[in-house]
PDB file of C-alpha atoms in Angstrom:
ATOM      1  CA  UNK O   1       0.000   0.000   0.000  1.00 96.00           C
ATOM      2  CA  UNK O   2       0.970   3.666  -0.538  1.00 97.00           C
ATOM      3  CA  UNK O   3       2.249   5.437   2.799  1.00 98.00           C
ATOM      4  CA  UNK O   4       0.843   8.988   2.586  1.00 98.00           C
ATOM      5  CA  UNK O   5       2.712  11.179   5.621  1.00 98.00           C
ATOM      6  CA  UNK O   6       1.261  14.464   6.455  1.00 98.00           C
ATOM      7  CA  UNK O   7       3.420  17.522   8.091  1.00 95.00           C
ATOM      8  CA  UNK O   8       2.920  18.990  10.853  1.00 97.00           C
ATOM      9  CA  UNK O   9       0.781  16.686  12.916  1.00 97.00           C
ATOM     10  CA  UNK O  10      -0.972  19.906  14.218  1.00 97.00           C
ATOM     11  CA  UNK O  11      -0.633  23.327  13.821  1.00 96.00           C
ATOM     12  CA  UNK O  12      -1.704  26.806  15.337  1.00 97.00           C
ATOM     13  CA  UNK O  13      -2.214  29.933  13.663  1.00 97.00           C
ATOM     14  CA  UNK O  14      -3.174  33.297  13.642  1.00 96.00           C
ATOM     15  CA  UNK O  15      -6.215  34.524  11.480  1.00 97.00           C
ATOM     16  CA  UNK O  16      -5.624  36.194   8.470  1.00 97.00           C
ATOM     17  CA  UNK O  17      -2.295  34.621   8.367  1.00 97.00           C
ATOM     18  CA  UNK O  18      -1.401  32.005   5.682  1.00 97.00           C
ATOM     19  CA  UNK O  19      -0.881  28.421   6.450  1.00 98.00           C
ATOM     20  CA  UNK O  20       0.993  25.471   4.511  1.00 98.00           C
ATOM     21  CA  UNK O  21       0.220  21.793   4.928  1.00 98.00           C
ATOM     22  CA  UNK O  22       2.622  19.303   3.556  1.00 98.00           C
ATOM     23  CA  UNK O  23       1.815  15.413   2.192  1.00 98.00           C
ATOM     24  CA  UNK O  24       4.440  12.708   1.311  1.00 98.00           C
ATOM     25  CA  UNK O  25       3.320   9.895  -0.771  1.00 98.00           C
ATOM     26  CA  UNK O  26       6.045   6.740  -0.086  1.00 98.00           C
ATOM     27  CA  UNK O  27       6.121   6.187  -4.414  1.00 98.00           C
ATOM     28  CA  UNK O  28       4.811   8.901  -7.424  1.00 98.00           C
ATOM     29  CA  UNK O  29       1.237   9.263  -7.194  1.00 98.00           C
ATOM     30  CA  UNK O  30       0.900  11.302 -10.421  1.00 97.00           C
ATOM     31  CA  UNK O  31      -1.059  14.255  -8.875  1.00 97.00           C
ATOM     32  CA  UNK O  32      -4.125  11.948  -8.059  1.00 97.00           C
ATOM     33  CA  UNK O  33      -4.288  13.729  -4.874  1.00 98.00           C
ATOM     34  CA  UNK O  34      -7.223  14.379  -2.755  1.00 98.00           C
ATOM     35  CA  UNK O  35      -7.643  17.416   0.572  1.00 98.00           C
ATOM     36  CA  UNK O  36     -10.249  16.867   2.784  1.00 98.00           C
ATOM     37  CA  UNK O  37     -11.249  19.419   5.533  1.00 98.00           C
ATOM     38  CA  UNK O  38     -12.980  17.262   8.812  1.00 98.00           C
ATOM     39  CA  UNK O  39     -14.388  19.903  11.139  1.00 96.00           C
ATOM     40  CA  UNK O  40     -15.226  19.057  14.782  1.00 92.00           C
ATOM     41  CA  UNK O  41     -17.869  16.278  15.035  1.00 93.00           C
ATOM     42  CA  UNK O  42     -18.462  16.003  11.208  1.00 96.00           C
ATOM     43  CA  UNK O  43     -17.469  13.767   8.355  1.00 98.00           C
ATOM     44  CA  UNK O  44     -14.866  14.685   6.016  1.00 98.00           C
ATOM     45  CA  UNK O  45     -15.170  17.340   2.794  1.00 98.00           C
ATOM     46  CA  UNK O  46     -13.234  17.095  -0.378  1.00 97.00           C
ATOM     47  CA  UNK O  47     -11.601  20.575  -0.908  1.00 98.00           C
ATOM     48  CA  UNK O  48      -9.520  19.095  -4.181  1.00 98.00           C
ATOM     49  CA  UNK O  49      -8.711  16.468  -6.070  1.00 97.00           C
ATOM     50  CA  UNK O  50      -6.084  15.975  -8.377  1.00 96.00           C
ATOM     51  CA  UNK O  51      -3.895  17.918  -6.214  1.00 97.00           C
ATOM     52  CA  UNK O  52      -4.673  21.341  -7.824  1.00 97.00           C
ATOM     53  CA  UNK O  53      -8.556  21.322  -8.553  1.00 97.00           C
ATOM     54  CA  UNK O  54     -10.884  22.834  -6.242  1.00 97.00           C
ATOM     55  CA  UNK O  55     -14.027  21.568  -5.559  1.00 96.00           C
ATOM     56  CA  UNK O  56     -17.263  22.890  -5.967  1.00 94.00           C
ATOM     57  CA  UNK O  57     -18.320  25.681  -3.248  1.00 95.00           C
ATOM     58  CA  UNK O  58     -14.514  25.623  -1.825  1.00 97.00           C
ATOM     59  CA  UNK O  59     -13.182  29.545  -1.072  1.00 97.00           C
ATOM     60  CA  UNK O  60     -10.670  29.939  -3.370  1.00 97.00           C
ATOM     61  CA  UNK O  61      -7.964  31.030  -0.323  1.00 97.00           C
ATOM     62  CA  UNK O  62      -7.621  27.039  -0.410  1.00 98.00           C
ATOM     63  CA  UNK O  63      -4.833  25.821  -3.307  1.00 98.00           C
ATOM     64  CA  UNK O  64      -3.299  22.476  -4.030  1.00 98.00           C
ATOM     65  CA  UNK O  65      -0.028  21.385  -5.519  1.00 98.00           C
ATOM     66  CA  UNK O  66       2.752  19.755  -5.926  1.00 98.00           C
ATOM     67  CA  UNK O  67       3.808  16.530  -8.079  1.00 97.00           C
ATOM     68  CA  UNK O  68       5.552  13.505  -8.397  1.00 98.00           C
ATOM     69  CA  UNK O  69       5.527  12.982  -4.045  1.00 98.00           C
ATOM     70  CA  UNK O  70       5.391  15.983  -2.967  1.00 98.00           C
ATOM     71  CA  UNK O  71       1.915  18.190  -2.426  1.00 98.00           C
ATOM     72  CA  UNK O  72       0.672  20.680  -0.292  1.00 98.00           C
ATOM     73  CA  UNK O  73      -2.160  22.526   0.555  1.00 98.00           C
ATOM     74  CA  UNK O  74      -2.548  25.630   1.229  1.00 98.00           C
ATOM     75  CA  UNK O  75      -4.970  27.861   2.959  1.00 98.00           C
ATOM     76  CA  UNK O  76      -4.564  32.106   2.396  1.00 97.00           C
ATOM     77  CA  UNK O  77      -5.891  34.940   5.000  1.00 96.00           C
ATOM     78  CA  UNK O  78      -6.888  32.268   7.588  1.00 97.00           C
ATOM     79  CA  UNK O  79     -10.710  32.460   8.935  1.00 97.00           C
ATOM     80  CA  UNK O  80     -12.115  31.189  12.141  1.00 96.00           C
ATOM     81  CA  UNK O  81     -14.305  28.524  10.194  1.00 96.00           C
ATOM     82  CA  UNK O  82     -11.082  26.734   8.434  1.00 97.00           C
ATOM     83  CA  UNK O  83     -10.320  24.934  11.988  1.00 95.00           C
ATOM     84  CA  UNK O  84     -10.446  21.630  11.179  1.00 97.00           C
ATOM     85  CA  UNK O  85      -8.256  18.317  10.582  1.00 98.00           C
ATOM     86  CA  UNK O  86      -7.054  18.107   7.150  1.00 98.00           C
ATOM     87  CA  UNK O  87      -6.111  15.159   5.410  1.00 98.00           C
ATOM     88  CA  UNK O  88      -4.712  14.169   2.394  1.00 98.00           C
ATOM     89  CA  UNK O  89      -5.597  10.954  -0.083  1.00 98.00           C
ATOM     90  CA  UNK O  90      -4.063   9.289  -2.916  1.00 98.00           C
ATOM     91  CA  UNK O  91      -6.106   7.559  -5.429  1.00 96.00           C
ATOM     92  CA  UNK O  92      -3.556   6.422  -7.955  1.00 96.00           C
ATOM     93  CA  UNK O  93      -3.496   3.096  -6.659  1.00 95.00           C
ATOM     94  CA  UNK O  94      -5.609   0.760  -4.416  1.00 93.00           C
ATOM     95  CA  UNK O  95      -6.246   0.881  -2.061  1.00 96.00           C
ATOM     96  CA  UNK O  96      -6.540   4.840  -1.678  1.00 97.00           C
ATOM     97  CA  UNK O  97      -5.059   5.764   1.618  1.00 98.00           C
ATOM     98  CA  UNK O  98      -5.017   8.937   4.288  1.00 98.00           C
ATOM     99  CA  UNK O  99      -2.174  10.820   5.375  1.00 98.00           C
ATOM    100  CA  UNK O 100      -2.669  10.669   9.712  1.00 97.00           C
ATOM    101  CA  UNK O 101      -4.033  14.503   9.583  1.00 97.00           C
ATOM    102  CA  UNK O 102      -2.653  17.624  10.235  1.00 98.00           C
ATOM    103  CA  UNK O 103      -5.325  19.630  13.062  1.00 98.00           C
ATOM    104  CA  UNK O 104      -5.217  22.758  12.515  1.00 97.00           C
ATOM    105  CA  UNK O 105      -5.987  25.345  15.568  1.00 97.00           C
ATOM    106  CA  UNK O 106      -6.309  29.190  16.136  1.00 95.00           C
ATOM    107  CA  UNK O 107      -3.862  30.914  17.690  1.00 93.00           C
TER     108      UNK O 107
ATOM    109  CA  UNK E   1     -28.883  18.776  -2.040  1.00 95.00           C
ATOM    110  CA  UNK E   2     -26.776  15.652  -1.931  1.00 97.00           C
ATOM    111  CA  UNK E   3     -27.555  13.982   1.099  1.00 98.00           C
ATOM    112  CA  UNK E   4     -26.862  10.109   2.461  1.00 98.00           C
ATOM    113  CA  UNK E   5     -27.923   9.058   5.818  1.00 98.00           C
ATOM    114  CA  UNK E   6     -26.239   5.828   7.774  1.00 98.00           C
ATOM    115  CA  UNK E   7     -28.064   3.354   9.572  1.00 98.00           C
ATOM    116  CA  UNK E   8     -27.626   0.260  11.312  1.00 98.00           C
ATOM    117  CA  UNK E   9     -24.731   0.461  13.343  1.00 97.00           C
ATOM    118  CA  UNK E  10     -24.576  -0.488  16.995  1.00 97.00           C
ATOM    119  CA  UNK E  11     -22.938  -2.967  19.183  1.00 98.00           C
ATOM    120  CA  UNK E  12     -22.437  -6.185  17.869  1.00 98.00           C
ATOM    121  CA  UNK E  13     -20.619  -9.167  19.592  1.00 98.00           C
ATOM    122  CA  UNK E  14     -17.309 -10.027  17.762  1.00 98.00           C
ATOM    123  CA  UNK E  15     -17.993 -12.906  15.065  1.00 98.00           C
ATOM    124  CA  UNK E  16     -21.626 -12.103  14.474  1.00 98.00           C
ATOM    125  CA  UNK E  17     -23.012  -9.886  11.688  1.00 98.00           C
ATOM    126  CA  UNK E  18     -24.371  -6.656  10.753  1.00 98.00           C
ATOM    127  CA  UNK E  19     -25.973  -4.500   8.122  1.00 98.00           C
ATOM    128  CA  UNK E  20     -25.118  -0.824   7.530  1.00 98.00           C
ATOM    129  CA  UNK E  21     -27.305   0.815   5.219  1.00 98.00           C
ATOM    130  CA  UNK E  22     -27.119   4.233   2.999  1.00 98.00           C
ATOM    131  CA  UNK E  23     -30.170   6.257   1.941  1.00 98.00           C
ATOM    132  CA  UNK E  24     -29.256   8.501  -1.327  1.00 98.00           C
ATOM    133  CA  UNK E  25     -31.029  11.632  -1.910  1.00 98.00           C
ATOM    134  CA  UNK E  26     -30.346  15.147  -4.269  1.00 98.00           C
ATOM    135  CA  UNK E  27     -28.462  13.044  -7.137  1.00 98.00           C
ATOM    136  CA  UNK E  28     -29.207  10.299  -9.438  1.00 98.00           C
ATOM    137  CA  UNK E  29     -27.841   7.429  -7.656  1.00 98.00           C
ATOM    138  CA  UNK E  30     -27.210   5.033 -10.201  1.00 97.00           C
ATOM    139  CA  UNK E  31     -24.579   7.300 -12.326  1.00 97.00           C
ATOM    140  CA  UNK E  32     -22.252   6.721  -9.467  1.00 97.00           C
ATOM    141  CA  UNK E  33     -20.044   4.662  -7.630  1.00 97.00           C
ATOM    142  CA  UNK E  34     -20.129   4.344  -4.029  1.00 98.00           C
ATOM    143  CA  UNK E  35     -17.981   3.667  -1.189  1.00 98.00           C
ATOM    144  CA  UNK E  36     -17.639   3.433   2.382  1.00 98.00           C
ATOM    145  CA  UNK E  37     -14.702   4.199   4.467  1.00 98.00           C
ATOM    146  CA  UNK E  38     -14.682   4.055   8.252  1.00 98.00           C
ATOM    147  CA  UNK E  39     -12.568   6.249  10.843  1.00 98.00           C
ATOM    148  CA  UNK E  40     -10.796   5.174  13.975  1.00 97.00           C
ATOM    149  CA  UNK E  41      -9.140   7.712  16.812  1.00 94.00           C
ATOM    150  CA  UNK E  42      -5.829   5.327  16.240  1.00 94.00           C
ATOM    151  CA  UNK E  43      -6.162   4.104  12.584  1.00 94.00           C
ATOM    152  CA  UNK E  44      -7.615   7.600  11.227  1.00 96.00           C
ATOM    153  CA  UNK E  45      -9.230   7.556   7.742  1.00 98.00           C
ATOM    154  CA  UNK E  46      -9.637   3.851   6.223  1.00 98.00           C
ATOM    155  CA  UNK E  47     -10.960   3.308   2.572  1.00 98.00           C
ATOM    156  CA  UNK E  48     -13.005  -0.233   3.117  1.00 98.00           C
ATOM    157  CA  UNK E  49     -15.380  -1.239  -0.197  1.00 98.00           C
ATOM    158  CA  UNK E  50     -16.460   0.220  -3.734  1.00 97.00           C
ATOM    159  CA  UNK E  51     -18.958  -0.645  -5.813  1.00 97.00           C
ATOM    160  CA  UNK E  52     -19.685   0.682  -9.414  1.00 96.00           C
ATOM    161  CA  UNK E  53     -22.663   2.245 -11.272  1.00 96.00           C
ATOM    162  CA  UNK E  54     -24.500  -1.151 -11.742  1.00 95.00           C
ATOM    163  CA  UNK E  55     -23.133  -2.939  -9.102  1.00 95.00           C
ATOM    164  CA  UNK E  56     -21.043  -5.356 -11.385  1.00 96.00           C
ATOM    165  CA  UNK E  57     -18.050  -4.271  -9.865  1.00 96.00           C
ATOM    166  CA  UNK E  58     -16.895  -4.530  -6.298  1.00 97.00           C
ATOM    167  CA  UNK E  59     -13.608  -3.668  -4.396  1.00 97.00           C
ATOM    168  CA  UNK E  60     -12.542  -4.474  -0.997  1.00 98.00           C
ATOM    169  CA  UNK E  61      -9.504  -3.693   0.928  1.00 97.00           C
ATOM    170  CA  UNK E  62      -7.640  -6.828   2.138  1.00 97.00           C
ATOM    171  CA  UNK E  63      -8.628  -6.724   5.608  1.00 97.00           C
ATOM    172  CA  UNK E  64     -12.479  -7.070   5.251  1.00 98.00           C
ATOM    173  CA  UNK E  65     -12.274  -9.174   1.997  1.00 98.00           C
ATOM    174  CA  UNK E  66     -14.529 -12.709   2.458  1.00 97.00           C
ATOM    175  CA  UNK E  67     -16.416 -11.178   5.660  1.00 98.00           C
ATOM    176  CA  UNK E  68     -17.776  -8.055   3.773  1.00 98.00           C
ATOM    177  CA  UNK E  69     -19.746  -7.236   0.738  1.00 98.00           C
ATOM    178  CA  UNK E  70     -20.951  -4.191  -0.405  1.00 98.00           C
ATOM    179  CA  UNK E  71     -24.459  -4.189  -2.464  1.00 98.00           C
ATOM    180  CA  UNK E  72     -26.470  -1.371  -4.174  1.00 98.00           C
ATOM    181  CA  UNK E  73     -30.361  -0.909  -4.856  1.00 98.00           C
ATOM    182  CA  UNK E  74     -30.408   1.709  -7.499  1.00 98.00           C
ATOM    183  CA  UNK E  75     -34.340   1.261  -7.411  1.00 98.00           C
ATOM    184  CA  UNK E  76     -34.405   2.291  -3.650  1.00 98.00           C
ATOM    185  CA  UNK E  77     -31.364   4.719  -3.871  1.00 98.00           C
ATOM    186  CA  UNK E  78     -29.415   3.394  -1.338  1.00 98.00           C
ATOM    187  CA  UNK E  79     -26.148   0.782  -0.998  1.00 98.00           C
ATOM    188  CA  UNK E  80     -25.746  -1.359   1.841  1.00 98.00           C
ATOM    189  CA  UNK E  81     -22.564  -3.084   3.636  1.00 98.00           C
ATOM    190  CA  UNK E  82     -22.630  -6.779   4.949  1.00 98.00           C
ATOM    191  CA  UNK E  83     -20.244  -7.262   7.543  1.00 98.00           C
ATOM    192  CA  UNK E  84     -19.608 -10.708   8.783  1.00 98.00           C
ATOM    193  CA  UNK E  85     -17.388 -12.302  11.221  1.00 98.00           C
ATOM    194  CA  UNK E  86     -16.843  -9.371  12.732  1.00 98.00           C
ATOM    195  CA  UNK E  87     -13.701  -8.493  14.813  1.00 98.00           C
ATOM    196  CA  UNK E  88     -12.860  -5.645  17.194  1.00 97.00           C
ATOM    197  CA  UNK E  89     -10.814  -3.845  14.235  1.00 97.00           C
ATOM    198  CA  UNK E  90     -13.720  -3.350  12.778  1.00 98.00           C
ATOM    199  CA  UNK E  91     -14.875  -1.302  15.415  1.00 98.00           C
ATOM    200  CA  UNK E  92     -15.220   2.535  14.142  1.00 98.00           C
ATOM    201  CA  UNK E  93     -17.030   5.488  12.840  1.00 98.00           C
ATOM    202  CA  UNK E  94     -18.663   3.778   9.104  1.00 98.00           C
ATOM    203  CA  UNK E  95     -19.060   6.523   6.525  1.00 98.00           C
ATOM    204  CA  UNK E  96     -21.021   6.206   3.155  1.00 98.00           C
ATOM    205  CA  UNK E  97     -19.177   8.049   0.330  1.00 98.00           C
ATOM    206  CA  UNK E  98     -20.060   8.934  -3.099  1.00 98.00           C
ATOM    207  CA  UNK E  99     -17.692   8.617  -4.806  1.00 97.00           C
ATOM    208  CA  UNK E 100     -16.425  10.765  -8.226  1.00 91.00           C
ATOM    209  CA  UNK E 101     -13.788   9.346 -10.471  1.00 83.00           C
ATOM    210  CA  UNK E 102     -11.096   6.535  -9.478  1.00 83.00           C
ATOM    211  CA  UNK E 103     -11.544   6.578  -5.213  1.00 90.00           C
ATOM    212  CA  UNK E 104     -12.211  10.582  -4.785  1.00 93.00           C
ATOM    213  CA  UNK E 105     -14.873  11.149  -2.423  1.00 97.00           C
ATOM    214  CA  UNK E 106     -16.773  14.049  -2.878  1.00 96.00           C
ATOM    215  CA  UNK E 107     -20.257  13.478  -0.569  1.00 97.00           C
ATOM    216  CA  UNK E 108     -19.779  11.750   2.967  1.00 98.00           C
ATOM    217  CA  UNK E 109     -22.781  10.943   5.018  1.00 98.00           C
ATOM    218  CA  UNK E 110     -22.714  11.337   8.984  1.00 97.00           C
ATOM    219  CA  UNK E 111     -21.315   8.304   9.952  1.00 98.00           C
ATOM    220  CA  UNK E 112     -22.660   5.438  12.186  1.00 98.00           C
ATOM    221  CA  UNK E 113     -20.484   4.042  14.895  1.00 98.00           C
ATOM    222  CA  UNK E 114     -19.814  -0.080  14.876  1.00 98.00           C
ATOM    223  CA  UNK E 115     -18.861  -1.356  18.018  1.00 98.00           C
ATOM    224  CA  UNK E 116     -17.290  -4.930  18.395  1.00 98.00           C
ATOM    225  CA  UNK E 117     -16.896  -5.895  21.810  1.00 97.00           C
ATOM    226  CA  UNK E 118     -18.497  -9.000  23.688  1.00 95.00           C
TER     227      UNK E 118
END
């Protein structure tokens, strides 16, 4: 199975401020890589897919990329409602699998 | 509005069997695949079963394969997941997933918890 690593394991931030979540695939996923944003008590969202496309309804201060093993997410001008655990997915092979999460708090 | 609602989950003794079940509603069911994937405080976020449009095709990760099976009703909008022989690692938070393309996710229901514990 592909490892998927996410870094930090949790995070705290200001609002407004901009905020950079990292996700290591153990082999080349070719970009099919899924964010998901699980508030408090909910069930995950997709935020994008295919490491760069956002999803319908997403703000657009969310952005994917990266390639190869490498991707990030990242979240501009931080707002109170973006505290959440994020997590990141690869579909290029199966089983898909979940990074562990980064939980991301106000500071 | 998409919307899919769990049922069935509960406290089961481990070995014995239950039924989760996923009501569809806000999209036409049958012009997607499905999925359920189930969450744990120590495991996180586990990808468990697929099943296509017509429910011809089913996938299973290795751990469940022979004791689940995941089913569809496209009449009644809503898939189902038969777990058998169930064992405490089963125990966690079941979601039903639609799911878009190869294994994205892009509707999650609420969840129902499975318990495994005699």
């Amino acid at each position: 199975d592909i490892q998927m690593t996410q870094s930090p394991a949790s995070l705290s931030a200001s609002l407004g401020e901009t905020v950079t979540i990292e996700c290591l695939a153990s082999e080349d996923i070719y970009s099919n890589l899924a964010w998901y944003q699980q508030k408090p008590g909910k069930s995950p969202q997709l935020l994008i897919y295919y490491a760069n496309s956002l999803n319908d309804g997403v703000p657009s201060r969310f952005s994917g990329s990266g390639s190869g093993t490498q991707y990030s997410l990242k979240i501009n001008s931080l707002q109170s409602e973006d505290v959440s655990i994020y997590f990141c997915q690869q579909n290029y092979d199966s089983p898909p699998t979940f990074g562990g999460g980064t939980k991301l708090e106000l500071k | 509005e998409v919307q899919l609602v769990e049922s069935g989950g509960g406290l089961v003794q481990p070995g014995r069997s239950l039924k989760l079940s996923c009501a569809a509603s806000g999209f036409t069911f049958s012009n997607y695949g499905m999925a359920w994937v189930r969450q744990t405080p120590t495991k996180g976020l586990e990808w468990v079963a697929s099943i296509s449009t017509g429910g011809g095709n089913t996938y299973y990760r290795d751990s469940v394969k022979g004791r689940f099976t995941i089913s569809r009703d496209n009449a009644k909008n809503t898939q189902y997941l038969q777990m058998d022989s169930l064992r405490s690692e089963d125990t966690a938070t079941y979601y039903c997933a639609r799911q878009r393309g190869r294994y994205y996710f892009d509707y999650w229901g609420q969840g129902v918890m499975v318990t495994v514990s005699s």
